């Protein structure tokens, strides 16, 4: 095997590998010699088939397999001998017009191996990274506020009787029929719809028009759907509703005590409060985690400025861009609608791809050097969580991931990333800061706005 470096530019490498035809011929002879003891050919005893006859029958197919295997083995060995780490599977360039001569054994096997190297960089001292972790302190008042909300949603309603007038807070039972330009539209009708007035569950103006109606009264109201309503054929449109008010019920009293908790299937009020507290901690704990991880990644992004493997970057950018185009097509949007151009949008999304690839390489290197591992049990849990997202198709989804290593890797990757982030956070200087839930929600919203602005 003769290996010659034909390109060394930044992270790009190109090797030319030449395998003499005599070496391929020798491998072919050995292959056919082993094969003759296994095949059965009419007119010949086992193991006594002449080499020339074996070559005529199996030579081309055998040589094609030998060439494929030789390319794979020699390209990997050439890179290993150079102690290099390719970012992705190397590309093989074998001239089509030479393939026939190689198979026939009249030409040397010559091909190029093209690949990008993984960049090398030093791991920073994570103890120098300072982060602030915003934490929401769960108060008893905050827990009771949620308990009261549950009680309000589960309070009894008592009919106010014939001729009763509907007021805010009352629950009305009604039939209604929505019409656009005099024609009923899908999803705009119900024979026994219930609505708590003042809950703002319906479109603006609907509930206000019912306030003051009497039980048994019929009325036609005119309202408009919001401009951003999800059903495009109704968005911004003025419609009418034919309404018959069947019943008006006033809210009854509900006492928040152990008996109320038992009506929900719990042992006591304390049990209900413990569940609510856990839900609040989980909700805001996730926001806290999101914020501190964002800060950490921003710090790492500012620290590292190494070159990126072009093919890895191009692949990441294309994945992002495909999603952008799909979203725009689905929403019927254009770049002009977004106040930008395709060229400007591509430049913005390429920056996002660069950040993702760079941070991905950093986290991968940190995890590898510190023996961060993802267990099979963790991947299995992630797989089961994924399967549960497709009720009725559990077996098909499970089999898909089981039979597709690349798909399974998409479940392992985020687990690995989170574990590496956890590792770094144990070394960084993290200062906890108590904030209100409103302050934390505002910070998270600001982060999301920055992401949207960065994406154009």
CSV table of C-alpha atoms in Angstrom, one decimal:
chain,number,residue,atom,x,y,z
A,1,UNK,CA,0.0,0.0,0.0
A,2,UNK,CA,1.4,3.4,-1.0
A,3,UNK,CA,-0.1,6.4,0.7
A,4,UNK,CA,0.5,10.0,-0.5
A,5,UNK,CA,-0.9,13.1,1.1
A,6,UNK,CA,-2.2,15.3,-1.7
A,7,UNK,CA,-4.0,18.0,0.4
A,8,UNK,CA,-3.4,19.5,3.8
A,9,UNK,CA,-5.3,22.7,4.2
A,10,UNK,CA,-6.7,23.7,7.6
A,11,UNK,CA,-8.8,20.7,8.7
A,12,UNK,CA,-9.1,19.3,5.2
A,13,UNK,CA,-7.1,16.2,4.2
A,14,UNK,CA,-6.8,14.2,1.0
A,15,UNK,CA,-4.8,11.0,0.7
A,16,UNK,CA,-4.1,9.0,-2.5
A,17,UNK,CA,-3.8,5.3,-1.9
A,18,UNK,CA,-2.4,2.9,-4.4
A,19,UNK,CA,-2.7,-0.9,-4.1
A,20,UNK,CA,-0.8,-2.8,-6.7
A,21,UNK,CA,-2.7,-5.1,-9.1
A,22,UNK,CA,-0.4,-7.9,-8.1
A,23,UNK,CA,-1.6,-7.6,-4.4
A,24,UNK,CA,-5.3,-7.7,-5.5
A,25,UNK,CA,-4.5,-10.7,-7.7
A,26,UNK,CA,-2.9,-12.5,-4.8
A,27,UNK,CA,-6.0,-11.8,-2.6
A,28,UNK,CA,-8.2,-13.1,-5.4
A,29,UNK,CA,-6.2,-16.3,-5.7
A,30,UNK,CA,-6.5,-16.9,-2.0
A,31,UNK,CA,-10.2,-16.2,-2.0
A,32,UNK,CA,-10.9,-18.6,-4.9
A,33,UNK,CA,-8.7,-21.2,-3.4
A,34,UNK,CA,-10.8,-21.2,-0.2
A,35,UNK,CA,-14.0,-21.0,-2.2
A,36,UNK,CA,-13.3,-24.1,-4.4
A,37,UNK,CA,-13.6,-26.4,-1.3
A,38,UNK,CA,-17.1,-25.0,-0.6
A,39,UNK,CA,-18.7,-24.8,-4.0
A,40,UNK,CA,-20.3,-27.7,-5.9
A,41,UNK,CA,-19.8,-27.6,-9.7
A,42,UNK,CA,-21.1,-30.3,-12.1
A,43,UNK,CA,-18.3,-32.3,-13.6
A,44,UNK,CA,-15.8,-31.6,-10.8
A,45,UNK,CA,-15.1,-33.3,-7.5
A,46,UNK,CA,-15.2,-31.0,-4.4
A,47,UNK,CA,-11.9,-29.1,-4.1
A,48,UNK,CA,-10.7,-30.2,-7.6
A,49,UNK,CA,-12.1,-27.3,-9.7
A,50,UNK,CA,-9.3,-25.8,-11.8
A,51,UNK,CA,-8.3,-22.2,-10.8
A,52,UNK,CA,-8.9,-20.9,-14.3
A,53,UNK,CA,-12.4,-22.3,-14.2
A,54,UNK,CA,-13.1,-20.8,-10.8
A,55,UNK,CA,-11.8,-17.4,-12.0
A,56,UNK,CA,-14.1,-17.5,-15.0
A,57,UNK,CA,-17.1,-18.3,-12.9
A,58,UNK,CA,-16.5,-16.2,-9.8
A,59,UNK,CA,-13.6,-13.9,-10.6
A,60,UNK,CA,-15.4,-10.6,-11.3
A,61,UNK,CA,-17.8,-10.9,-8.4
A,62,UNK,CA,-15.0,-11.9,-6.0
A,63,UNK,CA,-12.7,-9.1,-7.2
A,64,UNK,CA,-15.5,-6.5,-6.7
A,65,UNK,CA,-15.9,-7.7,-3.1
A,66,UNK,CA,-12.1,-7.7,-2.6
A,67,UNK,CA,-11.8,-4.2,-4.0
A,68,UNK,CA,-14.6,-2.9,-1.8
A,69,UNK,CA,-13.1,-4.5,1.3
A,70,UNK,CA,-9.6,-3.4,0.5
A,71,UNK,CA,-10.7,0.3,0.1
A,72,UNK,CA,-12.5,0.2,3.4
A,73,UNK,CA,-9.6,-1.5,5.3
A,74,UNK,CA,-6.7,0.5,3.7
A,75,UNK,CA,-8.4,3.9,4.1
A,76,UNK,CA,-9.0,3.3,7.8
A,77,UNK,CA,-5.5,2.0,8.3
A,78,UNK,CA,-4.0,5.0,6.5
A,79,UNK,CA,-5.8,7.4,8.8
A,80,UNK,CA,-5.0,5.3,11.9
A,81,UNK,CA,-1.3,5.3,10.9
A,82,UNK,CA,-1.4,9.1,10.8
A,83,UNK,CA,-3.1,9.2,14.3
A,84,UNK,CA,-5.8,11.4,12.9
A,85,UNK,CA,-9.5,11.7,13.9
A,86,UNK,CA,-11.9,12.3,11.0
A,87,UNK,CA,-15.0,14.4,11.9
A,88,UNK,CA,-17.2,12.2,9.7
A,89,UNK,CA,-16.9,9.1,7.6
A,90,UNK,CA,-14.3,9.8,4.9
A,91,UNK,CA,-15.4,10.2,1.2
A,92,UNK,CA,-13.9,7.8,-1.3
A,93,UNK,CA,-13.1,9.0,-4.8
A,94,UNK,CA,-12.5,6.2,-7.3
A,95,UNK,CA,-12.5,7.1,-11.0
A,96,UNK,CA,-15.4,5.4,-12.8
A,97,UNK,CA,-13.3,4.9,-15.9
A,98,UNK,CA,-10.7,2.9,-14.0
A,99,UNK,CA,-13.1,0.6,-12.2
A,100,UNK,CA,-13.4,-1.9,-15.1
A,101,UNK,CA,-9.6,-2.3,-15.4
A,102,UNK,CA,-9.2,-2.8,-11.7
A,103,UNK,CA,-11.9,-5.5,-11.7
A,104,UNK,CA,-10.2,-7.2,-14.7
A,105,UNK,CA,-6.9,-7.1,-12.8
A,106,UNK,CA,-5.1,-5.0,-15.4
A,107,UNK,CA,-4.7,-1.8,-13.3
A,108,UNK,CA,-3.6,-0.9,-9.8
A,109,UNK,CA,-6.3,0.1,-7.4
A,110,UNK,CA,-5.8,3.9,-6.9
A,111,UNK,CA,-8.3,6.1,-5.0
A,112,UNK,CA,-8.5,9.2,-2.9
A,113,UNK,CA,-9.7,9.5,0.7
A,114,UNK,CA,-11.1,12.9,1.5
A,115,UNK,CA,-12.0,13.9,5.0
A,116,UNK,CA,-12.0,16.7,7.6
A,117,UNK,CA,-10.2,16.4,10.9
A,118,UNK,CA,-11.7,17.1,14.2
A,119,UNK,CA,-10.2,20.3,15.5
A,120,UNK,CA,-7.9,20.2,18.5
A,121,UNK,CA,-8.3,22.7,21.3
A,122,UNK,CA,-7.5,23.0,25.0
A,123,UNK,CA,-10.3,22.4,27.6
A,124,UNK,CA,-10.7,25.6,29.7
A,125,UNK,CA,-10.5,25.6,33.5
A,126,UNK,CA,-14.2,25.4,34.3
A,127,UNK,CA,-13.6,26.8,37.8
A,128,UNK,CA,-13.1,30.2,36.1
A,129,UNK,CA,-16.6,30.2,34.6
A,130,UNK,CA,-19.0,32.2,36.8
A,131,UNK,CA,-22.7,31.6,36.4
A,132,UNK,CA,-25.8,32.9,38.2
A,133,UNK,CA,-28.6,30.4,38.8
A,134,UNK,CA,-32.1,31.9,39.3
A,135,UNK,CA,-34.2,29.9,41.7
A,136,UNK,CA,-37.8,30.4,42.5
A,137,UNK,CA,-38.6,29.9,46.2
A,138,UNK,CA,-41.9,28.0,46.5
A,139,UNK,CA,-43.9,29.7,49.2
A,140,UNK,CA,-46.9,28.4,51.1
A,141,UNK,CA,-49.0,31.2,49.6
A,142,UNK,CA,-47.9,30.1,46.1
A,143,UNK,CA,-49.0,26.6,46.7
A,144,UNK,CA,-52.3,27.6,48.2
A,145,UNK,CA,-52.9,29.9,45.2
A,146,UNK,CA,-52.7,26.8,42.9
A,147,UNK,CA,-54.9,24.8,45.4
A,148,UNK,CA,-57.5,27.5,45.3
A,149,UNK,CA,-57.4,27.5,41.5
A,150,UNK,CA,-58.1,23.7,41.5
A,151,UNK,CA,-60.9,24.3,44.0
A,152,UNK,CA,-62.4,27.0,41.7
A,153,UNK,CA,-62.3,24.7,38.7
A,154,UNK,CA,-64.0,22.0,40.8
A,155,UNK,CA,-66.6,24.1,42.5
A,156,UNK,CA,-70.3,23.0,42.1
A,157,UNK,CA,-72.8,25.0,40.1
A,158,UNK,CA,-76.5,25.3,41.1
A,159,UNK,CA,-79.2,26.2,38.5
A,160,UNK,CA,-80.7,29.7,39.2
A,161,UNK,CA,-84.0,28.6,37.8
A,162,UNK,CA,-86.4,29.8,35.0
A,163,UNK,CA,-85.8,33.3,33.8
A,164,UNK,CA,-82.5,33.7,35.6
A,165,UNK,CA,-80.1,36.4,34.3
A,166,UNK,CA,-76.6,35.4,33.3
A,167,UNK,CA,-73.8,37.2,35.2
A,168,UNK,CA,-70.1,36.9,35.2
A,169,UNK,CA,-69.0,33.9,37.1
A,170,UNK,CA,-72.1,31.9,36.2
A,171,UNK,CA,-72.0,28.7,34.2
A,172,UNK,CA,-74.3,28.8,31.2
A,173,UNK,CA,-75.6,25.8,29.2
A,174,UNK,CA,-76.5,26.8,25.7
A,175,UNK,CA,-76.9,25.7,22.1
A,176,UNK,CA,-75.1,27.8,19.5
A,177,UNK,CA,-74.6,27.8,15.7
A,178,UNK,CA,-71.8,29.9,14.1
A,179,UNK,CA,-72.2,31.3,10.6
A,180,UNK,CA,-69.8,32.9,8.2
A,181,UNK,CA,-71.5,35.0,5.5
A,182,UNK,CA,-74.7,33.2,6.6
A,183,UNK,CA,-73.3,29.7,6.1
A,184,UNK,CA,-72.5,27.4,9.1
A,185,UNK,CA,-68.8,26.7,9.6
A,186,UNK,CA,-67.1,23.6,10.9
A,187,UNK,CA,-66.5,23.6,14.7
A,188,UNK,CA,-68.9,26.4,15.3
A,189,UNK,CA,-71.9,24.5,16.7
A,190,UNK,CA,-72.9,22.8,20.0
A,191,UNK,CA,-76.2,21.6,21.4
A,192,UNK,CA,-75.3,21.6,25.0
A,193,UNK,CA,-72.1,23.7,25.3
A,194,UNK,CA,-71.1,24.9,28.8
A,195,UNK,CA,-69.2,28.1,29.5
A,196,UNK,CA,-68.2,29.9,32.7
A,197,UNK,CA,-68.7,33.6,31.9
A,198,UNK,CA,-65.6,35.6,32.5
A,199,UNK,CA,-63.2,32.7,31.8
A,200,UNK,CA,-62.3,34.1,28.4
A,201,UNK,CA,-62.5,30.6,26.8
A,202,UNK,CA,-64.3,31.8,23.7
A,203,UNK,CA,-63.3,34.5,21.2
A,204,UNK,CA,-63.4,38.2,22.3
A,205,UNK,CA,-67.0,39.5,22.6
A,206,UNK,CA,-68.7,36.2,22.8
A,207,UNK,CA,-69.0,35.9,26.6
A,208,UNK,CA,-69.8,39.6,27.0
A,209,UNK,CA,-72.7,39.3,24.6
A,210,UNK,CA,-74.2,36.5,26.8
A,211,UNK,CA,-74.0,38.5,30.1
A,212,UNK,CA,-77.5,39.8,30.7
A,213,UNK,CA,-79.3,37.1,28.7
A,214,UNK,CA,-82.1,35.2,30.5
A,215,UNK,CA,-82.6,31.5,30.7
A,216,UNK,CA,-84.7,30.4,27.7
A,217,UNK,CA,-83.8,33.6,25.7
A,218,UNK,CA,-82.7,33.4,22.0
A,219,UNK,CA,-80.2,35.8,20.5
A,220,UNK,CA,-78.0,36.4,17.5
A,221,UNK,CA,-74.6,37.9,18.3
A,222,UNK,CA,-72.0,39.3,16.0
A,223,UNK,CA,-68.3,38.9,16.8
A,224,UNK,CA,-64.9,38.7,15.0
A,225,UNK,CA,-62.2,36.1,15.2
A,226,UNK,CA,-58.7,37.3,16.1
A,227,UNK,CA,-56.4,38.1,13.1
A,228,UNK,CA,-54.0,35.4,14.3
A,229,UNK,CA,-56.7,32.7,14.8
A,230,UNK,CA,-55.3,29.2,14.0
A,231,UNK,CA,-58.0,28.4,11.4
A,232,UNK,CA,-56.9,30.7,8.5
A,233,UNK,CA,-60.4,30.7,6.9
A,234,UNK,CA,-61.8,32.3,10.0
A,235,UNK,CA,-58.9,34.5,11.1
A,236,UNK,CA,-60.0,38.2,11.3
A,237,UNK,CA,-63.5,37.3,9.9
A,238,UNK,CA,-66.8,38.7,11.3
A,239,UNK,CA,-69.3,35.9,12.1
A,240,UNK,CA,-72.7,35.5,13.8
A,241,UNK,CA,-73.8,33.0,16.4
A,242,UNK,CA,-77.4,31.9,16.9
A,243,UNK,CA,-77.7,31.3,20.6
A,244,UNK,CA,-80.3,29.7,22.8
A,245,UNK,CA,-79.6,30.0,26.5
A,246,UNK,CA,-80.8,26.7,28.2
A,247,UNK,CA,-79.7,27.2,31.8
A,248,UNK,CA,-77.9,29.6,34.1
A,249,UNK,CA,-76.1,28.2,37.1
A,250,UNK,CA,-74.5,30.1,39.9
A,251,UNK,CA,-71.2,29.0,41.4
A,252,UNK,CA,-71.5,27.2,44.8
A,253,UNK,CA,-69.1,27.3,47.7
A,254,UNK,CA,-66.2,24.9,48.0
A,255,UNK,CA,-64.2,24.5,51.2
A,256,UNK,CA,-60.5,23.7,50.8
A,257,UNK,CA,-60.0,21.0,53.4
A,258,UNK,CA,-59.3,17.3,53.8
A,259,UNK,CA,-62.7,16.4,52.5
A,260,UNK,CA,-62.1,18.4,49.3
A,261,UNK,CA,-58.8,16.6,48.8
A,262,UNK,CA,-60.5,13.3,49.3
A,263,UNK,CA,-63.0,14.2,46.6
A,264,UNK,CA,-60.0,14.4,44.3
A,265,UNK,CA,-58.9,10.9,45.3
A,266,UNK,CA,-56.2,12.0,47.8
A,267,UNK,CA,-55.7,11.2,51.4
A,268,UNK,CA,-55.6,14.8,52.8
A,269,UNK,CA,-55.1,18.5,52.0
A,270,UNK,CA,-51.4,18.1,52.9
A,271,UNK,CA,-51.1,15.4,50.2
A,272,UNK,CA,-52.7,17.8,47.6
A,273,UNK,CA,-50.3,20.6,48.7
A,274,UNK,CA,-47.3,18.2,48.4
A,275,UNK,CA,-48.3,17.3,44.8
A,276,UNK,CA,-48.8,20.9,43.9
A,277,UNK,CA,-45.5,21.9,45.4
A,278,UNK,CA,-43.8,19.2,43.4
A,279,UNK,CA,-45.4,20.3,40.2
A,280,UNK,CA,-44.4,23.9,40.8
A,281,UNK,CA,-40.8,22.9,41.7
A,282,UNK,CA,-40.6,20.8,38.5
A,283,UNK,CA,-42.0,23.6,36.3
A,284,UNK,CA,-39.7,26.3,37.6
A,285,UNK,CA,-36.8,23.9,38.1
A,286,UNK,CA,-36.9,23.2,34.4
A,287,UNK,CA,-36.8,27.0,33.7
A,288,UNK,CA,-33.9,27.4,36.1
A,289,UNK,CA,-32.1,24.6,34.3
A,290,UNK,CA,-32.8,26.1,30.9
A,291,UNK,CA,-31.4,29.5,32.1
A,292,UNK,CA,-28.2,28.2,33.6
A,293,UNK,CA,-27.5,25.9,30.7
A,294,UNK,CA,-28.0,28.8,28.3
A,295,UNK,CA,-25.6,30.9,30.3
A,296,UNK,CA,-23.0,28.2,30.3
A,297,UNK,CA,-23.3,27.6,26.5
A,298,UNK,CA,-23.0,31.3,25.9
A,299,UNK,CA,-19.8,31.4,28.0
A,300,UNK,CA,-18.3,28.4,26.2
A,301,UNK,CA,-19.3,29.9,22.8
A,302,UNK,CA,-17.4,33.1,23.7
A,303,UNK,CA,-14.3,31.2,24.8
A,304,UNK,CA,-13.8,28.9,21.8
A,305,UNK,CA,-13.1,30.2,18.3
A,306,UNK,CA,-11.5,27.2,16.4
A,307,UNK,CA,-12.1,26.2,12.8
A,308,UNK,CA,-14.9,23.8,12.1
A,309,UNK,CA,-15.0,20.8,9.8
A,310,UNK,CA,-16.7,22.0,6.7
A,311,UNK,CA,-18.8,18.9,5.9
A,312,UNK,CA,-20.0,18.7,9.5
A,313,UNK,CA,-21.0,22.4,9.4
A,314,UNK,CA,-22.7,22.0,6.0
A,315,UNK,CA,-24.7,19.0,7.2
A,316,UNK,CA,-25.9,20.9,10.3
A,317,UNK,CA,-26.8,24.0,8.3
A,318,UNK,CA,-28.7,21.9,5.8
A,319,UNK,CA,-30.7,20.3,8.5
A,320,UNK,CA,-31.6,23.7,10.0
A,321,UNK,CA,-32.4,25.2,6.6
A,322,UNK,CA,-34.6,22.3,5.6
A,323,UNK,CA,-36.7,22.8,8.7
A,324,UNK,CA,-36.9,26.6,8.0
A,325,UNK,CA,-38.1,26.0,4.4
A,326,UNK,CA,-40.6,23.4,5.6
A,327,UNK,CA,-42.0,25.7,8.3
A,328,UNK,CA,-42.3,28.6,5.8
A,329,UNK,CA,-44.1,26.4,3.3
A,330,UNK,CA,-46.5,25.0,5.9
A,331,UNK,CA,-47.3,28.5,7.1
A,332,UNK,CA,-47.5,30.1,3.7
A,333,UNK,CA,-44.8,32.6,4.6
A,334,UNK,CA,-42.0,34.2,2.5
A,335,UNK,CA,-38.7,35.8,3.5
A,336,UNK,CA,-40.3,39.2,2.6
A,337,UNK,CA,-43.0,38.5,5.1
A,338,UNK,CA,-40.3,38.0,7.7
A,339,UNK,CA,-38.6,41.3,6.8
A,340,UNK,CA,-35.5,39.7,5.3
A,341,UNK,CA,-34.1,38.0,2.2
A,342,UNK,CA,-33.2,34.4,1.6
A,343,UNK,CA,-29.5,35.3,1.5
A,344,UNK,CA,-29.6,37.2,4.8
A,345,UNK,CA,-31.6,34.4,6.4
A,346,UNK,CA,-29.1,31.8,5.2
A,347,UNK,CA,-26.3,33.9,6.7
A,348,UNK,CA,-28.1,34.1,10.1
A,349,UNK,CA,-28.9,30.4,10.2
A,350,UNK,CA,-25.3,29.5,9.2
A,351,UNK,CA,-24.2,31.3,12.3
A,352,UNK,CA,-26.6,29.2,14.4
A,353,UNK,CA,-25.2,26.1,12.7
A,354,UNK,CA,-21.7,27.2,13.6
A,355,UNK,CA,-22.6,27.7,17.2
A,356,UNK,CA,-24.2,24.3,17.4
A,357,UNK,CA,-21.4,22.5,15.8
A,358,UNK,CA,-18.7,24.3,17.9
A,359,UNK,CA,-20.5,23.7,21.2
A,360,UNK,CA,-21.3,20.1,20.2
A,361,UNK,CA,-17.6,19.5,19.6
A,362,UNK,CA,-16.6,21.1,22.9
A,363,UNK,CA,-19.1,19.1,24.9
A,364,UNK,CA,-18.1,15.9,23.1
A,365,UNK,CA,-14.5,16.5,23.9
A,366,UNK,CA,-15.2,17.3,27.5
A,367,UNK,CA,-17.3,14.2,27.9
A,368,UNK,CA,-14.8,11.9,26.2
A,369,UNK,CA,-11.8,13.2,28.3
A,370,UNK,CA,-13.8,12.9,31.5
A,371,UNK,CA,-15.4,9.5,30.8
A,372,UNK,CA,-19.0,10.7,30.8
A,373,UNK,CA,-21.1,7.7,29.9
A,374,UNK,CA,-24.8,7.2,28.9
A,375,UNK,CA,-26.1,3.9,30.3
A,376,UNK,CA,-28.3,1.5,28.3
A,377,UNK,CA,-30.9,1.9,31.0
A,378,UNK,CA,-31.0,5.7,30.3
A,379,UNK,CA,-31.4,5.1,26.6
A,380,UNK,CA,-34.1,2.6,27.3
A,381,UNK,CA,-36.1,5.0,29.4
A,382,UNK,CA,-35.8,7.6,26.7
A,383,UNK,CA,-37.0,5.1,24.1
A,384,UNK,CA,-40.0,4.2,26.2
A,385,UNK,CA,-40.8,7.9,26.7
A,386,UNK,CA,-40.6,8.3,22.9
A,387,UNK,CA,-42.8,5.3,22.3
A,388,UNK,CA,-45.5,6.6,24.6
A,389,UNK,CA,-45.8,9.7,22.3
A,390,UNK,CA,-47.4,7.4,19.7
A,391,UNK,CA,-50.4,5.7,21.2
A,392,UNK,CA,-51.5,2.8,19.1
A,393,UNK,CA,-48.2,2.6,17.2
A,394,UNK,CA,-46.0,1.6,20.1
A,395,UNK,CA,-44.7,-1.6,18.5
A,396,UNK,CA,-43.8,0.0,15.2
A,397,UNK,CA,-42.0,2.9,16.8
A,398,UNK,CA,-40.1,0.5,19.1
A,399,UNK,CA,-39.0,-1.6,16.2
A,400,UNK,CA,-38.0,1.4,14.2
A,401,UNK,CA,-35.5,2.6,16.8
A,402,UNK,CA,-34.4,-0.9,17.6
A,403,UNK,CA,-33.5,-1.5,13.9
A,404,UNK,CA,-32.0,1.9,13.3
A,405,UNK,CA,-28.8,2.7,15.2
A,406,UNK,CA,-28.7,6.2,13.9
A,407,UNK,CA,-32.2,6.9,15.1
A,408,UNK,CA,-31.3,5.4,18.5
A,409,UNK,CA,-28.3,7.8,18.6
A,410,UNK,CA,-30.7,10.7,18.4
A,411,UNK,CA,-32.1,9.6,21.8
A,412,UNK,CA,-28.7,9.1,23.3
A,413,UNK,CA,-27.2,12.4,22.2
A,414,UNK,CA,-29.4,14.8,24.3
A,415,UNK,CA,-28.9,12.6,27.4
A,416,UNK,CA,-25.1,12.7,26.8
A,417,UNK,CA,-25.2,16.5,26.4
A,418,UNK,CA,-27.2,17.0,29.6
A,419,UNK,CA,-24.7,14.8,31.6
A,420,UNK,CA,-21.7,16.7,30.2
A,421,UNK,CA,-23.4,20.0,31.2
A,422,UNK,CA,-24.0,18.6,34.7
A,423,UNK,CA,-20.4,17.7,34.9
A,424,UNK,CA,-19.2,21.2,33.9
A,425,UNK,CA,-21.7,22.8,36.4
A,426,UNK,CA,-20.2,20.9,39.3
A,427,UNK,CA,-16.8,22.6,38.5
A,428,UNK,CA,-18.0,26.1,37.6
A,429,UNK,CA,-18.7,28.8,40.1
A,430,UNK,CA,-22.5,28.8,40.3
A,431,UNK,CA,-24.2,31.4,42.5
A,432,UNK,CA,-27.8,30.8,43.4
A,433,UNK,CA,-30.1,33.9,43.3
A,434,UNK,CA,-33.7,33.8,44.5
A,435,UNK,CA,-36.2,35.4,42.2
A,436,UNK,CA,-39.9,35.5,41.8
A,437,UNK,CA,-41.7,33.3,39.3
A,438,UNK,CA,-42.6,36.3,37.3
A,439,UNK,CA,-38.9,37.4,37.1
A,440,UNK,CA,-37.8,33.9,36.0
A,441,UNK,CA,-40.6,33.7,33.4
A,442,UNK,CA,-39.5,37.1,32.0
A,443,UNK,CA,-35.9,36.0,31.8
A,444,UNK,CA,-36.8,32.8,29.9
A,445,UNK,CA,-39.1,34.8,27.6
A,446,UNK,CA,-36.2,37.2,26.9
A,447,UNK,CA,-33.9,34.3,26.0
A,448,UNK,CA,-36.5,33.0,23.6
A,449,UNK,CA,-36.9,36.4,22.0
A,450,UNK,CA,-33.1,36.6,21.5
A,451,UNK,CA,-33.1,33.2,19.8
A,452,UNK,CA,-35.9,34.3,17.5
A,453,UNK,CA,-34.1,37.5,16.7
A,454,UNK,CA,-30.8,35.6,16.0
A,455,UNK,CA,-32.7,33.3,13.6
A,456,UNK,CA,-34.0,36.3,11.7
